[in-house]
Amino acid sequence: MWARDSIGPVMIAFLVLNTIAVALRVYVRSFMTKSFSYDDLAMLFAFSGFVVLCVTTFLSVTNGYGAEDFGLNPAYDQITAVKFFIISTLEYVIFVFIAKVSVALVLYRIAATSKPIRRVLEASVVIMFLWTIATSTIVGLQCRPLPFAWGEGTGTCMNPKILGNTGFSISAMDIASSFLYASLPVFLLRGVQLSLKMKISVCFLLGLGVVSSVATVIRLKYLVDVANLKSAVGPEAMNAYLTTFVYSITELGLTLLTASLAALRPLIGMIKWGNTQAQSYGQSYGVSGHRRSQRSRPDMGPSIRLDDIHSKASSQEYIVSKDGTAKSPHFVTVAEV
């Protein structure tokens, strides 16, 4: 059973990577840019949930969930294994929502002056919240009473097709939200006076979340197997659930990782690239070029907050008004781009 053998290393890898990435994000936001805010708190909460999710999944696997001799080996605790796996499934549904909210909050803060985009973000969070309530209710009520799912007492369980369709709906929400949040930076930066290089880097950093959808798309293949199960319990069902869960862990891990990496641009900016004289020349050129551009263009495009993108605490906002006057004394330079 490759899923049982793979899920442990996958969780360990993402726990290490995300611990480093989230710690660096907190450092950048707290000490470098001094812009720690509600989106960072949401990310910390999502990361804490990911740690709890990995712990409960470890407990399930170590107690025999997905093992070929599950039910025959006296070293395995069947009730504990199934119980913790169901708990992990519920945690996954909830913490995917929180991770997506943390990404939405980053865009919400950047779009401080764009009411239409903020309304879109608010609507997406409400839809995801309702979706999460519905799917978590189905997972929590998959067997009635729920203890019957891990072998206690008697009862009935839902048709596996319902659980499979629930998995499809979660995947649909994840893919749709990922592509929505990846495309919004394009509209945020439309008409803003920034170099093409800066615009591309911003769109790339804020669009990294699409990477997590790769695991989601792959998982769709295995959700078909879940939907075709004859019974929601038993060895075949456990193997199918555990296989999809490998990709679920990967998806959530990638979501947290890419969302944290998007905030590390100021840290990357500290690395010396190339000749410092060339950087100095570029900085001077960038300032004068920006001023000439201000004089020559009466309409500089919409104002936008870029405090999550630039590398210096003193340049947390670059706001250019319609009349061509800069509200901030600091100018974007080639060195910062």
PDB file of N, CA and C in Angstrom, residues 19 151 189 193 207 210 216 237 281:
ATOM      1  N   THR A  19       7.349  25.005   8.545  1.00  0.00           N
ATOM      2  CA  THR A  19       7.855  25.617   9.782  1.00  0.00           C
ATOM      3  C   THR A  19       8.870  26.704   9.449  1.00  0.00           C
ATOM      4  N   GLY A 151     -16.399   1.310  14.360  1.00  0.00           N
ATOM      5  CA  GLY A 151     -16.683  -0.033  14.838  1.00  0.00           C
ATOM      6  C   GLY A 151     -17.332  -0.142  16.193  1.00  0.00           C
ATOM      7  N   LEU A 189      -3.095  45.421 -10.549  1.00  0.00           N
ATOM      8  CA  LEU A 189      -1.951  46.163 -11.083  1.00  0.00           C
ATOM      9  C   LEU A 189      -2.233  46.826 -12.423  1.00  0.00           C
ATOM     10  N   GLN A 193       1.440  52.560 -12.013  1.00  0.00           N
ATOM     11  CA  GLN A 193       2.732  52.977 -12.557  1.00  0.00           C
ATOM     12  C   GLN A 193       3.857  52.182 -11.903  1.00  0.00           C
ATOM     13  N   GLY A 207       0.469  34.700  -7.171  1.00  0.00           N
ATOM     14  CA  GLY A 207      -0.211  33.627  -7.881  1.00  0.00           C
ATOM     15  C   GLY A 207       0.352  32.254  -7.638  1.00  0.00           C
ATOM     16  N   VAL A 210      -1.651  28.714  -7.069  1.00  0.00           N
ATOM     17  CA  VAL A 210      -2.164  27.801  -8.102  1.00  0.00           C
ATOM     18  C   VAL A 210      -1.415  26.480  -8.071  1.00  0.00           C
ATOM     19  N   THR A 216      -4.543  18.870  -6.192  1.00  0.00           N
ATOM     20  CA  THR A 216      -5.998  18.734  -6.170  1.00  0.00           C
ATOM     21  C   THR A 216      -6.503  18.047  -7.427  1.00  0.00           C
ATOM     22  N   ALA A 237     -12.070   0.440   1.364  1.00  0.00           N
ATOM     23  CA  ALA A 237     -12.444   1.833   1.592  1.00  0.00           C
ATOM     24  C   ALA A 237     -11.302   2.590   2.268  1.00  0.00           C
ATOM     25  N   TYR A 281      23.818  52.936  -9.684  1.00  0.00           N
ATOM     26  CA  TYR A 281      23.464  53.674 -10.895  1.00  0.00           C
ATOM     27  C   TYR A 281      21.984  53.474 -11.214  1.00  0.00           C
TER      28      TYR A 281
END
